[in-house]
Short mmCIF file of C-alpha atoms in Angstrom, two decimals:
data_model
loop_
_atom_site.label_atom_id
_atom_site.label_comp_id
_atom_site.label_asym_id
_atom_site.label_seq_id
_atom_site.Cartn_x
_atom_site.Cartn_y
_atom_site.Cartn_z
CA UNK M 30 69.29 77.76 123.70
CA UNK M 31 73.06 77.91 124.57
CA UNK M 32 74.11 80.17 121.99
CA UNK M 33 71.86 82.72 122.80
CA UNK M 34 71.20 83.57 126.57
CA UNK M 35 73.68 82.96 129.26
CA UNK M 36 73.68 84.43 132.97
CA UNK M 37 73.95 87.93 132.94
CA UNK M 38 77.87 89.19 133.56
CA UNK M 39 79.73 92.09 132.14
CA UNK M 40 80.59 91.52 128.30
CA UNK M 41 84.04 92.70 127.10
CA UNK M 42 82.97 95.00 123.87
CA UNK M 43 84.91 96.91 121.54
CA UNK M 44 83.87 99.05 118.47
CA UNK M 45 85.57 96.90 115.44
CA UNK M 46 86.22 100.15 113.58
CA UNK M 47 88.30 101.32 116.69
CA UNK M 48 90.05 98.03 116.92
CA UNK M 49 90.98 98.14 113.37
CA UNK M 50 92.35 101.43 113.80
CA UNK M 51 94.41 100.30 116.76
CA UNK M 52 96.01 97.25 114.69
CA UNK M 53 96.76 100.16 111.83
CA UNK M 54 98.36 102.44 114.50
CA UNK M 55 100.78 99.36 115.84
CA UNK M 56 101.87 98.52 112.07
CA UNK M 57 101.79 101.69 110.05
CA UNK M 58 104.07 104.14 112.15
CA UNK M 59 107.27 101.71 111.77
CA UNK M 60 106.75 101.95 108.18
CA UNK M 61 107.07 105.48 108.15
CA UNK M 62 109.98 105.81 110.67
CA UNK M 63 111.97 103.45 108.19
CA UNK M 64 111.09 106.03 105.46
CA UNK M 65 111.96 108.91 107.26
CA UNK M 66 115.23 107.50 108.44
CA UNK M 67 116.24 106.70 105.03
CA UNK M 68 116.97 103.14 105.89
CA UNK M 69 117.12 100.18 102.97
CA UNK M 70 113.60 100.11 100.90
CA UNK M 71 113.09 96.41 101.25
CA UNK M 72 112.23 96.12 104.76
CA UNK M 73 111.87 92.65 106.33
CA UNK M 74 108.21 91.70 106.14
CA UNK M 75 106.36 91.94 109.59
CA UNK M 76 104.64 89.24 111.52
CA UNK M 77 100.98 89.85 111.91
CA UNK M 78 98.13 88.07 113.21
CA UNK M 79 95.22 87.31 110.93
CA UNK M 80 93.04 90.50 112.12
CA UNK M 81 96.05 92.91 111.55
CA UNK M 82 96.58 91.33 108.15
CA UNK M 83 92.75 91.76 107.34
CA UNK M 84 93.13 95.55 108.33
CA UNK M 85 96.75 95.97 106.77
CA UNK M 86 95.22 94.59 103.50
CA UNK M 87 92.50 97.29 103.53
CA UNK M 88 94.91 100.09 104.20
CA UNK M 89 97.09 99.04 101.53
CA UNK M 90 94.19 98.19 98.82
CA UNK M 91 93.66 102.21 99.09
CA UNK M 92 97.24 102.98 98.98
CA UNK M 93 97.97 100.74 95.67
CA UNK M 94 94.78 101.83 93.81
CA UNK M 95 94.41 99.97 90.54
CA UNK M 96 98.05 98.16 91.64
CA UNK M 97 96.46 96.00 94.11
CA UNK M 98 95.36 92.90 92.74
CA UNK M 99 94.32 91.10 95.76
CA UNK M 100 95.92 89.61 98.90
CA UNK M 101 96.27 86.49 101.26
CA UNK M 102 97.43 85.80 104.53
CA UNK M 103 100.12 83.31 105.13
CA UNK M 104 99.31 81.51 108.37
CA UNK M 105 102.60 79.37 108.85
CA UNK M 106 104.67 82.68 108.29
CA UNK M 107 102.15 85.05 109.67
CA UNK M 108 102.63 87.48 106.79
CA UNK M 109 100.44 89.54 104.46
CA UNK M 110 100.78 88.81 100.96
CA UNK M 111 100.14 91.62 98.74
CA UNK M 112 99.74 91.02 94.77
CA UNK M 113 100.39 94.00 92.63
CA UNK M 114 100.41 94.50 88.93
CA UNK M 115 102.66 97.07 87.02
CA UNK M 116 106.17 98.44 87.98
CA UNK M 117 105.52 101.50 90.27
CA UNK M 118 108.08 101.11 92.29
CA UNK M 119 106.96 103.85 94.84
CA UNK M 120 104.02 101.87 95.91
CA UNK M 121 105.62 98.38 95.93
CA UNK M 122 108.20 100.05 98.28
CA UNK M 123 105.03 101.66 100.26
CA UNK M 124 103.60 98.36 100.87
CA UNK M 125 107.00 96.50 101.65
CA UNK M 126 107.50 99.14 104.15
CA UNK M 127 104.17 98.71 105.82
CA UNK M 128 105.19 95.11 106.47
CA UNK M 129 103.52 93.43 103.51
CA UNK M 130 105.15 90.60 101.32
CA UNK M 131 104.81 91.94 97.57
CA UNK M 132 104.19 89.69 94.77
CA UNK M 133 103.92 90.68 91.30
CA UNK M 134 101.38 89.31 89.08
CA UNK M 135 99.59 89.54 85.68
CA UNK M 136 95.83 90.09 86.07
CA UNK M 137 94.44 93.22 87.78
CA UNK M 138 91.74 93.45 89.75
CA UNK M 139 89.64 95.06 87.11
CA UNK M 140 90.54 92.45 84.58
CA UNK M 141 89.53 90.07 86.96
CA UNK M 142 86.10 91.39 87.82
CA UNK M 143 85.26 91.88 84.15
CA UNK M 144 86.06 88.26 83.81
CA UNK M 145 83.41 87.48 86.53
CA UNK M 146 81.01 89.56 84.63
CA UNK M 147 81.28 87.50 81.71
CA UNK M 148 80.65 84.31 83.83
CA UNK M 149 77.41 86.10 85.27
CA UNK M 150 75.97 86.92 81.86
CA UNK M 151 77.06 83.68 80.17
CA UNK M 152 77.41 80.98 83.01
CA UNK M 153 75.02 81.56 85.55
CA UNK M 154 73.54 78.11 86.18
CA UNK M 155 72.11 76.78 89.45
CA UNK M 156 75.08 74.49 91.03
CA UNK M 157 77.93 76.88 90.44
CA UNK M 158 79.93 79.31 92.37
CA UNK M 159 82.90 81.26 91.56
CA UNK M 160 85.41 83.90 93.15
CA UNK M 161 89.01 85.25 93.00
CA UNK M 162 91.66 83.42 93.99
CA UNK M 163 94.54 85.70 95.18
CA UNK M 164 97.09 82.73 95.53
CA UNK M 165 96.53 82.07 91.87
CA UNK M 166 95.87 85.32 90.71
CA UNK M 167 92.79 83.70 88.82
CA UNK M 168 88.76 82.89 88.96
CA UNK M 169 88.09 79.64 90.18
CA UNK M 170 84.84 78.55 89.18
CA UNK M 171 83.10 75.46 90.84
CA UNK M 172 80.34 73.40 89.49
CA UNK M 173 78.56 70.97 91.87
CA UNK M 174 77.31 67.22 90.65
CA UNK M 175 73.82 68.81 89.34
CA UNK M 176 75.70 70.57 86.56
CA UNK M 177 75.72 68.03 83.86
CA UNK M 178 75.03 68.33 79.92
CA UNK M 179 74.26 71.81 78.19
CA UNK M 180 74.90 73.31 81.42
CA UNK M 181 78.17 71.80 82.03
CA UNK M 182 78.97 73.00 78.35
CA UNK M 183 77.89 76.09 79.10
CA UNK M 184 80.14 76.76 81.83
CA UNK M 185 82.96 75.11 80.63
CA UNK M 186 83.07 76.90 77.40
CA UNK M 187 82.59 80.34 79.07
CA UNK M 188 85.72 79.33 81.28
CA UNK M 189 87.72 78.53 78.24
CA UNK M 190 86.90 81.49 76.78
CA UNK M 191 88.25 83.48 79.25
CA UNK M 192 91.71 81.93 79.08
CA UNK M 193 93.74 79.36 81.21
CA UNK M 194 95.80 82.40 82.52
CA UNK M 195 92.47 84.20 83.57
CA UNK M 196 90.19 81.01 85.01
CA UNK M 197 90.09 77.48 85.78
CA UNK M 198 87.01 75.38 86.34
CA UNK M 199 86.55 72.26 88.74
CA UNK M 200 84.02 69.79 89.95
CA UNK M 201 82.49 69.54 93.56
CA UNK M 202 81.17 66.24 94.66
CA UNK M 203 78.12 67.50 96.37
CA UNK M 204 75.25 69.86 95.94
CA UNK M 205 75.52 73.57 96.62
CA UNK M 206 72.52 74.26 98.75
CA UNK M 207 71.71 76.16 101.99
CA UNK M 208 72.04 74.72 105.25
CA UNK M 209 68.53 75.05 106.89
CA UNK M 210 67.23 72.18 108.49
CA UNK M 211 68.33 69.85 111.42
CA UNK M 212 70.14 71.40 114.37
CA UNK M 213 69.56 72.59 118.07
CA UNK M 214 69.19 76.63 117.86
CA UNK M 215 66.32 78.01 116.62
CA UNK M 216 63.02 77.08 115.10
CA UNK M 217 60.58 78.60 112.82
CA UNK M 218 57.91 77.75 109.88
CA UNK M 219 58.94 74.14 110.22
CA UNK M 220 62.71 74.71 109.84
CA UNK M 221 65.85 74.78 112.10
CA UNK M 222 68.85 77.13 112.00
CA UNK M 223 71.48 78.33 113.88
CA UNK M 224 71.74 81.65 115.54
CA UNK M 225 74.81 83.37 114.58
CA UNK M 226 75.60 86.29 116.85
CA UNK M 227 73.61 88.55 119.60
CA UNK M 228 73.59 92.09 118.42
CA UNK M 229 72.07 95.44 119.54
CA UNK M 230 69.96 96.66 117.18
CA UNK M 231 69.46 100.02 115.96
CA UNK M 232 66.97 100.99 118.85
CA UNK M 233 69.12 99.94 121.49
CA UNK M 234 67.55 96.73 122.05
CA UNK M 235 68.60 92.77 121.79
CA UNK M 236 68.51 91.17 118.65
CA UNK M 237 70.47 88.13 116.88
CA UNK M 238 71.91 87.42 113.19
CA UNK M 239 71.18 84.52 111.59
CA UNK M 240 70.87 83.63 107.47
CA UNK M 241 68.79 85.67 105.38
CA UNK M 242 67.33 82.11 103.63
CA UNK M 243 66.33 81.27 107.39
CA UNK M 244 64.69 84.56 107.89
CA UNK M 245 62.66 84.91 104.96
CA UNK M 246 61.36 81.33 105.45
CA UNK M 247 59.74 82.46 108.74
CA UNK M 248 58.67 85.42 110.75
CA UNK M 249 58.78 84.02 113.96
CA UNK M 250 61.76 82.09 115.40
CA UNK M 251 61.57 79.85 118.83
CA UNK M 252 63.97 78.03 121.03
CA UNK M 253 62.27 74.55 120.71
CA UNK M 254 60.43 73.04 118.07
CA UNK M 255 56.46 73.90 118.65
CA UNK M 256 57.67 76.58 121.50
CA UNK M 257 56.64 79.83 121.91
CA UNK M 258 58.29 82.56 119.75
CA UNK M 259 61.24 84.34 121.31
CA UNK M 260 62.20 86.55 118.30
CA UNK M 261 60.53 88.37 115.27
CA UNK M 262 62.25 88.73 111.84
CA UNK M 263 63.14 92.35 110.88
CA UNK M 264 61.44 91.50 107.44
CA UNK M 265 62.59 94.94 105.65
CA UNK M 266 66.46 93.99 106.02
CA UNK M 267 66.07 90.17 105.36
CA UNK M 268 68.15 89.57 102.45
CA UNK M 269 68.14 86.25 100.37
CA UNK M 270 68.75 85.67 97.66
CA UNK M 271 70.80 88.86 96.37
CA UNK M 272 73.48 90.87 97.65
CA UNK M 273 73.76 88.54 100.64
CA UNK M 274 72.46 86.18 102.91
CA UNK M 275 71.33 87.39 106.29
CA UNK M 276 68.65 88.46 108.78
CA UNK M 277 68.36 90.42 112.00
CA UNK M 278 65.76 88.85 114.47
CA UNK M 279 64.67 91.31 117.18
CA UNK M 280 64.07 89.63 120.67
CA UNK M 281 60.40 90.08 121.50
CA UNK M 282 61.37 90.62 125.17
CA UNK M 283 63.58 93.71 125.29
CA UNK M 284 64.93 92.58 128.81
CA UNK M 285 66.50 89.63 127.09
CA UNK M 286 69.87 89.24 128.41
CA UNK M 287 71.86 88.30 125.13
CA UNK M 288 75.50 88.97 125.69
CA UNK M 289 77.88 88.30 122.54
CA UNK M 290 79.29 85.05 123.24
CA UNK M 291 79.63 81.67 121.06
CA UNK M 292 79.15 78.60 123.13
CA UNK M 293 81.62 76.07 122.38
CA UNK M 294 79.87 73.46 124.61
CA UNK M 295 82.47 73.56 127.60
CA UNK M 296 83.29 77.28 127.10
CA UNK M 297 82.14 80.49 126.04
CA UNK M 298 84.15 82.96 123.61
CA UNK M 299 83.20 86.57 124.33
CA UNK M 300 82.70 88.06 120.75
CA UNK M 301 84.65 91.62 121.15
CA UNK M 302 83.97 93.12 117.74
CA UNK M 303 83.15 92.18 114.15
CA UNK M 304 86.06 91.98 111.70
CA UNK M 305 86.78 91.58 107.77
CA UNK M 306 88.08 88.07 106.73
CA UNK M 307 91.27 87.59 104.64
CA UNK M 308 92.08 85.07 102.55
CA UNK M 309 94.34 82.46 104.62
CA UNK M 310 92.73 83.54 107.74
CA UNK M 311 91.98 80.55 110.45
CA UNK M 312 88.50 80.50 111.21
CA UNK M 313 86.23 78.27 113.64
CA UNK M 314 82.47 77.66 112.56
CA UNK M 315 79.75 76.72 115.38
CA UNK M 316 76.48 75.37 113.83
CA UNK M 317 73.50 73.43 115.60
CA UNK M 318 74.26 70.37 113.56
CA UNK M 319 77.88 69.79 113.84
CA UNK M 320 78.86 71.84 116.64
CA UNK M 321 82.50 73.09 116.00
CA UNK M 322 84.92 72.92 113.07
CA UNK M 323 87.77 74.85 111.75
CA UNK M 324 89.10 75.70 108.60
CA UNK M 325 90.69 78.68 106.48
CA UNK M 326 89.13 81.45 104.73
CA UNK M 327 89.59 80.73 100.78
CA UNK M 328 88.29 83.51 98.90
CA UNK M 329 86.38 86.56 99.37
CA UNK M 330 83.39 88.18 97.36
CA UNK M 331 82.20 84.83 96.30
CA UNK M 332 79.14 84.37 94.10
CA UNK M 333 77.10 81.05 94.46
CA UNK M 334 74.07 80.09 92.09
CA UNK M 335 71.78 78.47 94.68
CA UNK M 336 68.67 76.62 93.39
CA UNK M 337 66.92 79.41 95.15
CA UNK M 338 68.91 82.28 93.29
CA UNK M 339 72.21 84.00 93.16
CA UNK M 340 73.84 85.30 96.22
CA UNK M 341 76.90 87.36 95.99
CA UNK M 342 79.49 89.19 98.08
CA UNK M 343 79.96 85.78 100.19
CA UNK M 344 83.37 84.37 102.07
CA UNK M 345 84.47 81.30 101.01
CA UNK M 346 86.09 78.34 103.18
CA UNK M 347 86.90 74.93 103.58
CA UNK M 348 85.16 74.57 106.77
CA UNK M 349 82.74 71.61 106.69
CA UNK M 350 78.71 72.60 107.45
CA UNK M 351 75.66 70.43 107.22
CA UNK M 352 72.02 71.34 106.93
CA UNK M 353 71.09 72.92 110.31
CA UNK M 354 74.42 75.07 110.39
CA UNK M 355 72.69 77.67 108.55
CA UNK M 356 73.28 81.00 110.50
CA UNK M 357 75.77 79.82 112.79
CA UNK M 358 78.74 81.70 113.85
CA UNK M 359 82.23 81.91 112.02
CA UNK M 360 84.55 83.74 113.91
CA UNK M 361 88.10 84.44 114.61
CA UNK M 362 89.95 84.54 118.13
CA UNK M 363 87.36 87.14 119.46
CA UNK M 364 86.20 88.67 116.27
CA UNK M 365 82.78 87.97 114.57
CA UNK M 366 83.61 86.89 110.73
CA UNK M 367 80.80 85.41 109.01
CA UNK M 368 77.18 83.78 109.25
CA UNK M 369 76.95 80.28 107.52
CA UNK M 370 75.32 80.47 104.40
CA UNK M 371 75.63 77.25 102.33
CA UNK M 372 77.87 74.88 100.07
CA UNK M 373 78.48 71.62 99.24
CA UNK M 374 79.58 68.37 101.02
CA UNK M 375 79.42 67.81 104.44
CA UNK M 376 81.57 66.89 107.55
CA UNK M 377 82.69 63.61 106.39
CA UNK M 378 83.92 64.24 103.07
CA UNK M 379 84.50 68.16 103.27
CA UNK M 380 83.29 70.54 100.49
CA UNK M 381 83.16 74.14 99.76
CA UNK M 382 81.29 76.19 102.28
CA UNK M 383 80.23 79.83 102.11
CA UNK M 384 79.32 82.70 104.49
CA UNK M 385 77.76 85.91 104.62
CA UNK M 386 80.42 88.74 106.07
CA UNK M 387 79.35 89.99 109.51
CA UNK M 388 80.54 93.43 108.83
CA UNK M 389 78.21 93.89 105.75
CA UNK M 390 75.14 92.32 107.86
CA UNK M 391 75.82 94.69 110.67
CA UNK M 392 75.73 97.85 108.48
CA UNK M 393 72.81 96.81 106.54
CA UNK M 394 70.69 96.16 109.30
CA UNK M 395 71.96 98.94 111.58
CA UNK M 396 73.07 96.96 114.42
CA UNK M 397 76.35 96.30 116.48
CA UNK M 398 78.19 93.66 118.43
CA UNK M 399 77.26 93.76 121.96
CA UNK M 400 74.96 93.22 124.88
CA UNK M 401 71.41 94.06 124.08
CA UNK M 402 70.10 93.30 127.44
CA UNK M 403 68.15 95.44 129.71
CA UNK M 404 66.03 96.78 126.77
CA UNK M 405 68.75 98.91 125.49
CA UNK M 406 68.82 101.30 128.66
CA UNK M 407 71.77 102.20 130.62
CA UNK M 408 73.22 98.88 131.06
CA UNK M 409 73.21 97.84 127.52
CA UNK M 410 74.40 101.19 125.92
CA UNK M 411 71.22 103.62 125.92
CA UNK M 412 72.41 105.22 122.98
CA UNK M 413 71.96 101.67 120.70
CA UNK M 414 75.70 101.06 120.27
CA UNK M 415 76.19 98.68 123.23
CA UNK M 416 78.68 101.66 124.66
CA UNK M 417 77.01 102.11 127.98
CA UNK M 418 78.91 102.08 131.31
CA UNK M 419 78.61 98.09 131.72
CA UNK M 420 78.78 97.31 127.91
CA UNK M 421 81.65 99.11 126.86
CA UNK M 422 82.63 102.41 128.19
CA UNK M 423 84.21 101.00 131.48
CA UNK M 424 87.49 99.50 131.94
CA UNK M 425 86.21 95.97 131.57
CA UNK M 426 83.93 96.80 128.84
CA UNK M 427 86.56 97.52 126.24
CA UNK M 428 88.95 100.75 127.36
CA UNK M 429 91.37 98.77 129.18
CA UNK M 430 94.10 95.95 128.50
CA UNK M 431 91.42 93.20 128.59
CA UNK M 432 90.03 94.58 125.12
CA UNK M 433 93.20 95.45 123.58
CA UNK M 434 92.52 99.12 123.80
CA UNK M 435 95.05 100.36 125.90
CA UNK M 436 98.28 102.21 125.26
CA UNK M 437 99.47 99.12 123.34
CA UNK M 438 96.55 99.00 120.98
CA UNK M 439 96.91 102.57 120.29
CA UNK M 440 93.86 104.30 122.17
CA UNK M 441 96.42 108.05 122.64
CA UNK M 442 97.75 109.92 119.98
CA UNK M 443 99.12 106.82 117.92
CA UNK M 444 95.54 105.96 116.87
CA UNK M 445 94.05 109.08 116.07
CA UNK M 446 92.08 108.86 112.98
CA UNK M 447 93.79 112.13 111.21
CA UNK M 448 97.29 110.81 112.30
CA UNK M 449 96.50 107.61 110.78
CA UNK M 450 95.35 109.47 107.40
CA UNK M 451 98.90 110.86 107.73
CA UNK M 452 100.55 108.08 107.66
CA UNK M 453 98.64 106.52 104.77
CA UNK M 454 99.55 109.78 102.79
CA UNK M 455 102.99 109.57 103.87
CA UNK M 456 103.30 106.13 102.41
CA UNK M 457 102.24 107.39 98.83
CA UNK M 458 104.51 110.42 98.70
#
């Protein structure tokens, strides 16, 4: 199976938190320097890539507090757009000095989340989904083709009660469903799904992530239909429905070579870390039915009401997917972003597609992105973090220029956590 096991070789691995720190170190010191030198407070927006935008957004969300009302990435201008409510000039200047484009909006994040709670209590019917769209500063509610009659009236009336400046509703031509069936990756219990990303589990052994609705469908998974099992689901952490759609499958053979790569057919993409999504981020999906497709993140923290139950905390995109793509990889460059959950439409007509954030799944199951080969011993990072000599501590495995962790990325004093905290505090002063 091409997604899963490739010839043994050194993998470029870096801890996601360290990479995020490096990105912040590149952006924030310049913001502080500008303030210290007493330059014009209306600093020009910085050009950032999608990963840097996501990291900067997280930093500014903490900085702005209640004034923060969402953000998105303008991939054409390569700029981060931050929504702000209120007229606190100090925090606005701080956000601009950090390099973001500040946009004043009417709806606060707390107001938008309160509206989501109203939808949850009054409009939770199968075939609906909703998320906060930072580009419109409103909640976008979507109803698929199965929502008719009294159910449609209930959804429509609830959205109207929130006000046109708070929420809107649209139709989707397809049907919201999970994408478990047909594909080329993994087989279990009569279902076919896709492998997402290889990881190292909490015991230092090789495992992989897939969709939770796949993990709860079968306890064991194989490379071929009717073949011998290669992995067993960690049933204690498999989640679906509820707060996510993810599952961890431990390889039965602890000596399995399982580097963190995604196979695009003609090439292998090394996955160096997990990263947070950002609205506007360009992403690529690889699935066992439809192969490779690309698109854009359109919303975060989406709620989807599948027939099997409600799933929260998902990434919404305009990337297409079809049955069998469930569990497949969503990534941005060398960063793992999501696991295919479900959606509506197909790769002919398009539609809305939802993904489990990889960062949340890793935290929940206690795993890390990295080479899980050699039974978690010295080669795979014997401490279970994938940070052994071959899997991340040597120059090739993440400490040098190849992994973006050298001087330019801030592995020295600039990337020190204490200094970063001081920079953020300086912006709030």
